[in-house]
Short mmCIF file of C-alpha atoms in Angstrom, two decimals:
data_model
loop_
_atom_site.label_atom_id
_atom_site.label_comp_id
_atom_site.label_asym_id
_atom_site.label_seq_id
_atom_site.Cartn_x
_atom_site.Cartn_y
_atom_site.Cartn_z
CA UNK A 21 4.09 -9.10 -28.33
CA UNK A 22 2.17 -6.35 -26.47
CA UNK A 23 -1.23 -6.85 -25.43
CA UNK A 24 -3.08 -5.37 -28.48
CA UNK A 25 -1.44 -7.74 -30.70
CA UNK A 26 1.33 -5.49 -32.26
CA UNK A 27 5.07 -5.38 -31.35
CA UNK A 28 5.99 -2.52 -28.98
CA UNK A 29 7.32 0.37 -31.07
CA UNK A 30 6.10 -1.45 -34.14
CA UNK A 31 3.57 -0.28 -36.63
CA UNK A 32 0.06 -0.43 -35.57
CA UNK A 33 -2.73 -2.07 -36.92
CA UNK A 34 -5.27 -0.09 -38.86
CA UNK A 35 -9.13 -0.63 -39.16
CA UNK A 36 -10.94 -0.60 -42.47
CA UNK A 37 -13.83 1.53 -43.26
CA UNK A 38 -16.25 -1.55 -43.04
CA UNK A 39 -15.03 -2.05 -39.23
CA UNK A 40 -12.93 -5.37 -40.27
CA UNK A 41 -9.53 -5.19 -38.51
CA UNK A 42 -6.56 -4.83 -40.95
CA UNK A 43 -4.02 -7.58 -40.91
CA UNK A 44 -0.64 -6.54 -38.96
CA UNK A 45 2.31 -5.29 -41.19
CA UNK A 46 5.23 -7.72 -40.37
CA UNK A 47 8.89 -6.47 -41.11
CA UNK A 48 11.50 -8.70 -42.29
CA UNK A 49 13.56 -8.61 -39.12
CA UNK A 50 10.34 -9.76 -37.23
CA UNK A 51 9.72 -12.79 -39.73
CA UNK A 52 13.56 -14.02 -39.00
CA UNK A 53 12.78 -13.69 -35.25
CA UNK A 54 11.59 -16.95 -33.82
CA UNK A 55 10.45 -15.35 -30.76
CA UNK A 56 8.08 -12.75 -32.64
CA UNK A 57 4.34 -14.35 -32.80
CA UNK A 58 2.15 -12.34 -34.93
CA UNK A 59 -1.50 -12.60 -35.30
CA UNK A 60 -2.30 -11.83 -38.74
CA UNK A 61 -5.95 -12.33 -39.50
CA UNK A 62 -7.38 -12.45 -35.89
CA UNK A 63 -5.26 -9.40 -34.04
CA UNK A 64 -5.77 -9.44 -30.17
CA UNK A 65 -8.28 -7.18 -28.78
CA UNK A 66 -7.00 -3.65 -28.14
CA UNK A 67 -6.04 -2.22 -24.98
CA UNK A 68 -8.72 -1.06 -22.25
CA UNK A 69 -8.73 2.59 -21.91
CA UNK A 70 -6.71 2.46 -18.39
CA UNK A 71 -3.29 3.95 -17.50
CA UNK A 72 -1.92 0.33 -16.81
CA UNK A 73 -2.88 -2.22 -19.64
CA UNK A 74 -1.94 -5.03 -17.73
CA UNK A 75 -3.04 -4.76 -14.06
CA UNK A 76 -0.53 -7.44 -13.05
CA UNK A 77 2.66 -5.90 -14.60
CA UNK A 78 5.00 -3.86 -12.52
CA UNK A 79 7.20 -2.79 -15.30
CA UNK A 80 8.62 0.86 -15.32
CA UNK A 81 7.54 1.41 -11.94
CA UNK A 82 9.68 3.55 -9.90
CA UNK A 83 9.86 4.42 -6.06
CA UNK A 84 7.57 7.44 -5.17
CA UNK A 85 7.56 9.52 -2.06
CA UNK A 86 4.42 7.53 -1.08
CA UNK A 87 6.20 4.13 -1.47
CA UNK A 88 8.22 5.14 1.38
CA UNK A 89 5.13 5.05 3.80
CA UNK A 90 2.56 2.52 1.89
CA UNK A 91 3.39 -0.96 0.24
CA UNK A 92 3.87 -3.43 0.05
CA UNK A 93 7.39 -3.32 -0.73
CA UNK A 94 8.32 -4.24 -3.99
CA UNK A 95 10.74 -6.88 -3.52
CA UNK A 96 12.20 -6.99 -7.07
CA UNK A 97 13.58 -3.42 -6.63
CA UNK A 98 17.34 -3.65 -5.67
CA UNK A 99 18.99 -0.98 -3.46
CA UNK A 100 23.07 -0.47 -3.25
CA UNK A 101 22.86 1.27 -0.12
CA UNK A 102 23.87 -0.31 3.06
CA UNK A 103 21.35 -1.92 4.99
CA UNK A 104 21.34 0.56 7.95
CA UNK A 105 21.11 3.38 5.75
CA UNK A 106 18.10 2.34 3.70
CA UNK A 107 14.65 3.86 4.14
CA UNK A 108 12.68 2.13 1.99
CA UNK A 109 11.25 -0.59 4.10
CA UNK A 110 12.46 0.87 6.94
CA UNK A 111 9.97 1.58 9.94
CA UNK A 112 11.30 5.26 10.25
CA UNK A 113 8.94 7.08 8.28
CA UNK A 114 6.20 6.11 10.34
CA UNK A 115 7.98 7.17 13.52
CA UNK A 116 8.63 10.50 12.49
CA UNK A 117 5.58 11.83 14.66
CA UNK A 118 6.19 10.00 17.45
CA UNK A 119 9.74 10.85 17.54
CA UNK A 120 9.05 14.44 17.26
CA UNK A 121 6.69 14.17 20.25
CA UNK A 122 9.48 12.25 22.34
CA UNK A 123 11.95 15.16 21.28
CA UNK A 124 9.87 17.73 22.25
CA UNK A 125 9.14 15.99 25.99
CA UNK A 126 12.47 15.30 26.71
CA UNK A 127 13.14 19.12 25.51
CA UNK A 128 10.49 20.03 28.10
CA UNK A 129 11.99 18.12 30.89
CA UNK A 130 15.28 18.94 30.30
CA UNK A 131 14.79 22.78 29.92
CA UNK A 132 12.76 22.90 33.06
CA UNK A 133 15.33 21.30 35.30
CA UNK A 134 18.08 23.34 34.03
CA UNK A 135 16.57 26.88 33.65
CA UNK A 136 14.12 26.86 36.51
CA UNK A 137 15.83 27.60 39.91
CA UNK A 138 15.32 25.31 42.50
CA UNK A 139 13.65 22.64 40.16
CA UNK A 140 15.30 19.17 39.50
CA UNK A 141 12.91 16.61 37.80
CA UNK A 142 15.79 13.94 37.65
CA UNK A 143 15.58 10.83 39.24
CA UNK A 144 17.32 7.80 40.04
CA UNK A 145 18.37 5.74 37.06
CA UNK A 146 17.55 2.25 38.96
CA UNK A 147 13.81 2.44 37.52
CA UNK A 148 15.35 1.78 34.17
CA UNK A 149 16.53 -1.55 35.14
CA UNK A 150 13.29 -2.22 37.01
CA UNK A 151 10.98 -1.53 34.16
CA UNK A 152 13.34 -2.22 31.03
CA UNK A 153 13.11 -6.09 32.12
CA UNK A 154 9.44 -5.90 31.88
CA UNK A 155 9.37 -3.90 28.43
CA UNK A 156 11.84 -6.35 27.03
CA UNK A 157 9.44 -9.17 27.92
CA UNK A 158 6.25 -7.42 26.48
CA UNK A 159 8.22 -6.54 23.11
CA UNK A 160 9.67 -9.91 22.63
CA UNK A 161 6.10 -11.30 23.15
CA UNK A 162 4.62 -8.90 20.88
CA UNK A 163 7.53 -9.50 17.93
CA UNK A 164 7.23 -13.01 18.06
CA UNK A 165 3.42 -13.26 17.86
CA UNK A 166 3.17 -10.94 14.94
CA UNK A 167 6.22 -12.70 12.97
CA UNK A 168 4.52 -15.84 13.57
CA UNK A 169 1.13 -14.48 11.69
CA UNK A 170 3.41 -13.03 9.28
CA UNK A 171 4.77 -16.63 8.62
CA UNK A 172 1.95 -18.40 8.87
CA UNK A 173 0.25 -15.81 6.10
CA UNK A 174 3.27 -16.46 4.10
CA UNK A 175 2.95 -20.34 4.11
CA UNK A 176 -0.66 -20.51 2.82
CA UNK A 177 0.17 -17.99 0.21
CA UNK A 178 2.99 -20.39 -0.93
CA UNK A 179 0.30 -23.18 -0.80
CA UNK A 180 -1.84 -21.15 -2.99
CA UNK A 181 0.73 -20.81 -5.55
CA UNK A 182 1.81 -24.70 -5.36
CA UNK A 183 -2.23 -25.50 -5.47
CA UNK A 184 -2.76 -23.31 -8.61
CA UNK A 185 0.17 -24.66 -10.31
CA UNK A 186 -1.11 -28.18 -10.00
CA UNK A 187 -4.78 -27.23 -10.95
CA UNK A 188 -3.89 -25.50 -13.83
CA UNK A 189 -1.47 -28.62 -15.00
CA UNK A 190 -4.90 -30.83 -14.43
CA UNK A 191 -6.81 -28.67 -16.32
CA UNK A 192 -4.45 -28.06 -19.55
CA UNK A 193 -2.25 -31.41 -19.38
CA UNK A 194 -4.97 -33.92 -18.07
CA UNK A 195 -8.55 -32.68 -19.10
CA UNK A 196 -8.82 -34.58 -22.75
CA UNK A 197 -10.20 -32.32 -25.76
CA UNK A 198 -12.72 -33.93 -27.39
CA UNK A 199 -13.28 -34.94 -30.91
CA UNK A 200 -15.63 -32.51 -32.59
CA UNK A 201 -15.21 -29.65 -29.88
CA UNK A 202 -11.79 -29.34 -29.38
CA UNK A 203 -12.17 -25.46 -29.63
CA UNK A 204 -14.76 -25.29 -27.02
CA UNK A 205 -12.90 -27.93 -24.59
CA UNK A 206 -9.87 -25.50 -25.24
CA UNK A 207 -11.54 -22.16 -24.35
CA UNK A 208 -13.21 -23.83 -21.32
CA UNK A 209 -9.66 -24.92 -20.34
CA UNK A 210 -8.54 -21.15 -20.40
CA UNK A 211 -11.70 -20.07 -18.56
CA UNK A 212 -11.34 -22.44 -15.99
CA UNK A 213 -7.45 -21.09 -15.46
CA UNK A 214 -8.56 -17.56 -15.34
CA UNK A 215 -10.87 -18.62 -12.55
CA UNK A 216 -7.96 -19.83 -10.48
CA UNK A 217 -6.08 -16.63 -11.08
CA UNK A 218 -9.53 -14.57 -10.08
CA UNK A 219 -9.76 -16.67 -6.66
CA UNK A 220 -6.13 -15.64 -5.99
CA UNK A 221 -6.68 -11.90 -7.04
CA UNK A 222 -10.38 -12.05 -4.92
CA UNK A 223 -8.79 -13.38 -1.91
CA UNK A 224 -6.40 -10.71 -2.03
CA UNK A 225 -8.99 -8.18 -2.04
CA UNK A 226 -11.22 -9.96 0.62
CA UNK A 227 -8.12 -10.10 3.28
CA UNK A 228 -7.68 -6.50 2.15
CA UNK A 229 -11.32 -5.76 2.90
CA UNK A 230 -12.56 -4.91 -0.33
CA UNK A 231 -15.58 -6.72 -1.10
CA UNK A 232 -16.57 -5.52 -4.71
CA UNK A 233 -15.52 -6.53 -7.87
CA UNK A 234 -14.67 -2.87 -9.53
CA UNK A 235 -10.93 -3.57 -8.75
CA UNK A 236 -8.47 -3.17 -12.25
CA UNK A 237 -6.86 -6.61 -11.64
CA UNK A 238 -10.42 -8.33 -10.84
CA UNK A 239 -13.35 -6.70 -12.77
CA UNK A 240 -12.57 -8.59 -16.24
CA UNK A 241 -12.02 -11.76 -14.48
CA UNK A 242 -15.43 -12.02 -12.97
CA UNK A 243 -17.41 -10.32 -14.94
CA UNK A 244 -18.96 -13.24 -16.86
CA UNK A 245 -19.87 -15.16 -13.65
CA UNK A 246 -23.03 -14.31 -11.39
CA UNK A 247 -21.80 -13.54 -7.71
CA UNK A 248 -23.07 -11.38 -4.89
CA UNK A 249 -20.29 -9.16 -4.93
CA UNK A 250 -20.79 -8.36 -8.60
CA UNK A 251 -24.53 -7.88 -8.02
CA UNK A 252 -23.70 -5.51 -4.95
CA UNK A 253 -21.00 -3.68 -6.96
CA UNK A 254 -23.52 -3.02 -9.83
CA UNK A 255 -26.27 -1.95 -7.16
CA UNK A 256 -24.38 0.37 -4.84
CA UNK A 257 -20.60 0.05 -4.53
CA UNK A 258 -19.10 2.67 -2.13
CA UNK A 259 -15.68 3.71 -3.20
CA UNK A 260 -13.47 5.16 -0.78
CA UNK A 261 -12.65 8.69 -0.52
CA UNK A 262 -9.57 9.75 1.40
CA UNK A 263 -8.75 13.40 1.56
CA UNK A 264 -5.32 14.82 1.80
CA UNK A 265 -4.99 15.32 5.36
CA UNK A 266 -6.35 11.72 6.21
CA UNK A 267 -4.04 10.23 3.83
CA UNK A 268 -1.04 12.06 5.38
CA UNK A 269 -2.39 10.84 8.59
CA UNK A 270 -2.46 7.28 7.73
CA UNK A 271 0.86 7.47 5.92
CA UNK A 272 2.55 8.96 9.16
CA UNK A 273 0.77 6.38 11.33
CA UNK A 274 -1.64 8.14 13.31
CA UNK A 275 -4.24 6.16 14.71
CA UNK A 276 -6.74 8.97 14.72
CA UNK A 277 -6.38 9.56 11.45
CA UNK A 278 -6.89 5.72 10.03
CA UNK A 279 -9.91 4.57 8.57
CA UNK A 280 -11.89 1.35 10.08
CA UNK A 281 -10.68 -1.38 7.47
CA UNK A 282 -14.22 -2.83 7.56
CA UNK A 283 -16.22 0.32 6.99
CA UNK A 284 -17.04 -0.52 3.04
CA UNK A 285 -18.42 -3.71 4.55
CA UNK A 286 -20.65 -2.15 7.12
CA UNK A 287 -21.94 0.41 4.86
CA UNK A 288 -22.91 -2.45 2.20
CA UNK A 289 -26.58 -2.09 1.51
CA UNK A 290 -27.13 -5.69 -0.39
CA UNK A 291 -25.37 -8.82 0.54
CA UNK A 292 -21.60 -9.03 -0.19
CA UNK A 293 -21.40 -13.02 -0.20
CA UNK A 294 -17.80 -14.71 -0.33
CA UNK A 295 -16.33 -14.02 -3.71
CA UNK A 296 -13.29 -16.56 -3.80
CA UNK A 297 -15.50 -19.16 -1.96
CA UNK A 298 -18.52 -18.70 -5.01
CA UNK A 299 -15.46 -18.73 -7.67
CA UNK A 300 -14.72 -22.36 -5.49
CA UNK A 301 -18.02 -23.33 -6.65
CA UNK A 302 -17.39 -22.40 -10.39
CA UNK A 303 -14.41 -24.45 -10.42
CA UNK A 304 -16.18 -27.42 -8.78
CA UNK A 305 -18.90 -27.54 -11.42
CA UNK A 306 -16.32 -27.39 -14.27
CA UNK A 307 -14.13 -30.54 -12.50
CA UNK A 308 -17.24 -32.29 -12.10
CA UNK A 309 -18.46 -31.80 -15.81
CA UNK A 310 -14.76 -33.21 -16.41
CA UNK A 311 -15.47 -36.36 -14.52
CA UNK A 312 -18.99 -36.92 -16.16
CA UNK A 313 -17.81 -35.89 -19.83
CA UNK A 314 -14.80 -38.52 -19.55
CA UNK A 315 -12.17 -35.81 -20.00
CA UNK A 316 -10.35 -36.73 -16.77
CA UNK A 317 -9.95 -40.70 -17.78
CA UNK A 318 -7.48 -41.74 -15.19
CA UNK A 319 -9.14 -41.82 -11.81
CA UNK A 320 -5.97 -40.22 -10.04
CA UNK A 321 -6.39 -37.07 -11.93
CA UNK A 322 -9.84 -36.37 -10.98
CA UNK A 323 -8.54 -37.24 -7.63
CA UNK A 324 -5.89 -34.46 -8.27
CA UNK A 325 -8.21 -31.96 -9.14
CA UNK A 326 -10.62 -32.35 -6.45
CA UNK A 327 -7.91 -32.30 -3.74
CA UNK A 328 -6.80 -29.20 -5.25
CA UNK A 329 -9.83 -27.63 -4.79
CA UNK A 330 -10.35 -28.70 -1.21
CA UNK A 331 -6.62 -27.18 -0.79
CA UNK A 332 -7.63 -23.78 -2.15
CA UNK A 333 -10.71 -23.88 0.36
CA UNK A 334 -8.31 -24.67 3.14
CA UNK A 335 -6.29 -21.57 2.27
CA UNK A 336 -9.05 -19.83 2.06
CA UNK A 337 -10.23 -20.58 5.45
CA UNK A 338 -6.73 -20.43 7.21
CA UNK A 339 -6.06 -17.07 5.73
CA UNK A 340 -9.02 -15.63 7.06
CA UNK A 341 -8.54 -17.32 10.77
CA UNK A 342 -4.99 -15.51 10.36
CA UNK A 343 -6.42 -11.93 9.61
CA UNK A 344 -9.24 -12.31 12.19
CA UNK A 345 -7.58 -13.53 15.08
CA UNK A 346 -5.13 -10.83 16.11
CA UNK A 347 -3.35 -10.65 19.46
CA UNK A 348 -5.83 -10.51 22.30
CA UNK A 349 -6.43 -6.62 23.02
CA UNK A 350 -5.82 -6.71 26.44
CA UNK A 351 -2.21 -7.84 25.88
CA UNK A 352 -1.87 -5.24 23.03
CA UNK A 353 -2.99 -2.33 24.99
CA UNK A 354 -0.88 -3.41 28.05
CA UNK A 355 2.32 -3.77 26.28
CA UNK A 356 1.56 -0.44 24.28
CA UNK A 357 0.99 1.64 27.82
CA UNK A 358 4.16 0.13 29.15
CA UNK A 359 6.17 0.68 26.30
CA UNK A 360 5.18 4.66 26.02
CA UNK A 361 5.12 4.95 29.94
CA UNK A 362 8.75 3.60 29.68
CA UNK A 363 9.95 5.85 26.89
CA UNK A 364 8.14 9.23 28.62
CA UNK A 365 10.22 8.54 31.95
CA UNK A 366 13.23 8.33 29.95
CA UNK A 367 14.15 11.95 30.17
CA UNK A 368 13.78 11.97 34.26
CA UNK A 369 16.21 9.22 34.85
CA UNK A 370 18.69 10.42 32.26
CA UNK A 371 18.73 13.93 33.16
CA UNK A 372 20.98 13.70 36.37
CA UNK A 373 23.80 12.38 34.55
CA UNK A 374 23.47 13.48 31.00
CA UNK A 375 22.13 17.02 31.39
CA UNK A 376 21.44 18.56 27.79
CA UNK A 377 22.33 15.25 26.32
CA UNK A 378 19.30 13.85 27.56
CA UNK A 379 17.21 15.07 24.68
CA UNK A 380 19.28 13.27 21.73
CA UNK A 381 19.90 10.23 24.28
CA UNK A 382 16.23 10.39 24.96
CA UNK A 383 15.39 10.42 21.04
CA UNK A 384 18.00 7.57 20.45
CA UNK A 385 16.59 5.16 22.95
CA UNK A 386 13.26 5.75 21.86
CA UNK A 387 13.76 5.01 18.47
CA UNK A 388 15.28 1.36 19.46
CA UNK A 389 12.38 0.79 21.65
CA UNK A 390 9.35 1.97 19.35
CA UNK A 391 10.99 0.64 16.38
CA UNK A 392 10.58 -2.69 17.57
CA UNK A 393 6.96 -2.13 18.83
CA UNK A 394 6.00 -0.52 15.80
CA UNK A 395 7.41 -3.35 13.64
CA UNK A 396 5.47 -5.63 15.67
CA UNK A 397 2.21 -3.59 14.90
CA UNK A 398 2.80 -3.15 11.25
CA UNK A 399 3.25 -6.98 10.35
CA UNK A 400 0.67 -8.24 12.59
CA UNK A 401 -1.51 -8.09 9.70
CA UNK A 402 0.28 -9.50 6.93
CA UNK A 403 -2.19 -9.00 4.26
CA UNK A 404 -2.62 -5.04 4.41
CA UNK A 405 -0.93 -2.50 2.65
CA UNK A 406 1.96 -1.37 4.70
CA UNK A 407 5.47 -1.32 3.60
CA UNK A 408 6.60 -4.68 5.34
CA UNK A 409 3.35 -6.59 4.55
CA UNK A 410 3.28 -9.40 2.37
CA UNK A 411 3.69 -8.37 -1.41
CA UNK A 412 -0.04 -10.20 -2.47
CA UNK A 413 0.21 -8.13 -5.68
CA UNK A 414 3.44 -10.00 -6.64
CA UNK A 415 2.18 -13.48 -5.68
CA UNK A 416 -1.05 -12.92 -7.62
CA UNK A 417 1.22 -11.87 -10.70
CA UNK A 418 3.19 -14.99 -10.14
CA UNK A 419 -0.12 -17.16 -10.37
CA UNK A 420 -0.75 -15.33 -13.70
CA UNK A 421 2.52 -15.80 -15.45
CA UNK A 422 2.45 -19.74 -14.24
CA UNK A 423 -0.72 -19.72 -15.88
CA UNK A 424 0.58 -18.76 -18.95
CA UNK A 425 3.69 -20.66 -18.82
CA UNK A 426 1.34 -23.90 -18.34
CA UNK A 427 -0.72 -22.62 -21.53
CA UNK A 428 1.92 -21.63 -23.39
CA UNK A 429 2.35 -24.86 -25.44
CA UNK A 430 0.00 -27.96 -25.96
CA UNK A 431 0.40 -31.08 -24.40
CA UNK A 432 3.73 -32.46 -25.57
CA UNK A 433 3.97 -36.12 -26.82
CA UNK A 434 6.94 -38.04 -25.26
CA UNK A 435 8.44 -38.87 -28.48
CA UNK A 436 9.00 -35.28 -29.29
CA UNK A 437 11.52 -34.60 -26.72
CA UNK A 438 13.12 -38.24 -26.02
CA UNK A 439 13.57 -39.14 -29.71
CA UNK A 440 15.28 -35.94 -30.26
CA UNK A 441 18.82 -36.03 -31.56
CA UNK A 442 20.01 -33.24 -29.33
CA UNK A 443 18.79 -35.24 -26.35
CA UNK A 444 22.14 -36.40 -24.73
CA UNK A 445 20.68 -39.15 -22.36
CA UNK A 446 24.08 -40.01 -20.72
CA UNK A 447 25.16 -36.51 -20.34
CA UNK A 448 27.81 -35.55 -18.87
CA UNK A 449 29.47 -38.97 -19.05
CA UNK A 450 28.75 -39.02 -22.78
CA UNK A 451 27.97 -36.15 -25.79
CA UNK A 452 26.47 -38.52 -27.78
CA UNK A 453 22.85 -37.77 -28.58
CA UNK A 454 19.89 -40.17 -28.56
CA UNK A 455 20.12 -41.20 -32.04
CA UNK A 456 23.62 -42.13 -31.69
CA UNK A 457 22.69 -44.43 -28.81
CA UNK A 458 19.42 -45.81 -30.36
CA UNK A 459 21.78 -47.24 -33.09
CA UNK A 460 23.81 -49.31 -30.70
CA UNK A 461 23.14 -52.64 -29.28
CA UNK A 462 21.35 -52.77 -25.69
CA UNK A 463 24.27 -54.49 -24.12
CA UNK A 464 26.39 -51.65 -25.04
CA UNK A 465 23.94 -49.06 -23.38
CA UNK A 466 23.91 -51.35 -20.17
CA UNK A 467 27.78 -51.82 -20.44
CA UNK A 468 27.71 -47.85 -20.12
CA UNK A 469 25.66 -47.69 -17.42
CA UNK A 470 27.40 -49.98 -15.40
CA UNK A 471 30.57 -48.11 -15.78
CA UNK A 472 29.29 -44.67 -15.42
CA UNK A 473 29.85 -44.61 -11.68
CA UNK A 474 33.27 -45.34 -12.01
CA UNK A 475 33.98 -42.13 -14.47
CA UNK A 476 34.76 -40.11 -11.38
CA UNK A 477 37.43 -42.49 -10.25
CA UNK A 478 39.14 -42.34 -13.67
CA UNK A 479 43.29 -42.57 -12.78
CA UNK A 480 44.24 -42.48 -16.61
CA UNK A 481 43.60 -38.82 -16.45
CA UNK A 482 41.29 -39.07 -19.52
CA UNK A 483 37.56 -37.77 -19.16
CA UNK A 484 34.70 -39.16 -20.84
CA UNK A 485 35.46 -42.30 -19.41
CA UNK A 486 31.85 -43.69 -20.26
CA UNK A 487 32.24 -42.98 -23.81
CA UNK A 488 35.54 -44.79 -23.90
CA UNK A 489 34.02 -47.62 -22.17
CA UNK A 490 31.21 -47.66 -24.71
#
């Protein structure tokens, strides 16, 4: 079912002259299908005037040229190319300029040494051994610390998804809908579950230094609550504008073209607040009201709700800690300087033995060394928009789908699925359903349970021993 209440490709709903929406036309094929749910009298609201009706959906997306330079990479895409030949997700696109610089440098050194008389810039390769060990240690340290931050960020987003699922179940299944106000309680549950989604989406934007609320996947989720970020957006929201040359420079990894990620926050003219924390305050108020109204009658249900809220706060604090505690700048500068010095010294040390082969050999060696260096630099901040950063949009989409899955059905009664005749209670040892076993004495059931462990040791060669014993 599409977002506007009609089936994709099916007949659209037309409005009457008085503004009232007309009932949707349902074909006979749609009536026969058990999966088609139609809104006859109350169709859903029409789509917003945006290019993407569902900001969380990534259907019908394709890999464009800029996807090789910006990300995060869509992990749902599958490539049949061998791993060593894949470009999407590789660090190679951001190494184009550095490798061209190294190639030009190696060509200059080689040409001067070979073409200019009485000039030989080659030196002994013993320096490769001495400095190579230090460079290897530096790159290993940089890679290990960067991946540790990457793994820690993934752990906390996994905890966020787990907590959102638990809090959604508490709201939808444990919260009791009171007599006389079932509809209001139902809409309140849906509002609270939307705020759980809003917490995750706002955390994503906060970790990317995007402090406002005008983003397509956030604006509709928080428009009904009062927050500092909403006020700042309405008063004077700064929207980043990147020119073509600046965008190309950022895609190629040129540091002088990269903008300060905190620029929007520094130029703010009103308080920006902390949107995820403010949303958490609204969720806390909702849980308090559920507890005071007796809608969470079991104490453990209240405990689960408050523990989930505390877990969301824990995720907020720890992801900010990962973001704001990078590798100490002294280490970062030293490792960068050591790596580049080693790369620029390569043609001098390869020249005596390789001659003109020094140029491609230097480029190949530089690709190996600088590749590890650039990967560590890219994943050091796992919450950004680089190709290999964490797919936070996909995580938020998963939370949306989880909330929709939880709220798709009302709380089921145990008798509805336990007393079902298709419930094969002793499967795979018995194909009989619940109604068959319910008609048998309790002693027969217990006898079948006692003999069930022996089913795998049937020496007669006949299957279904549990059924035979029964």
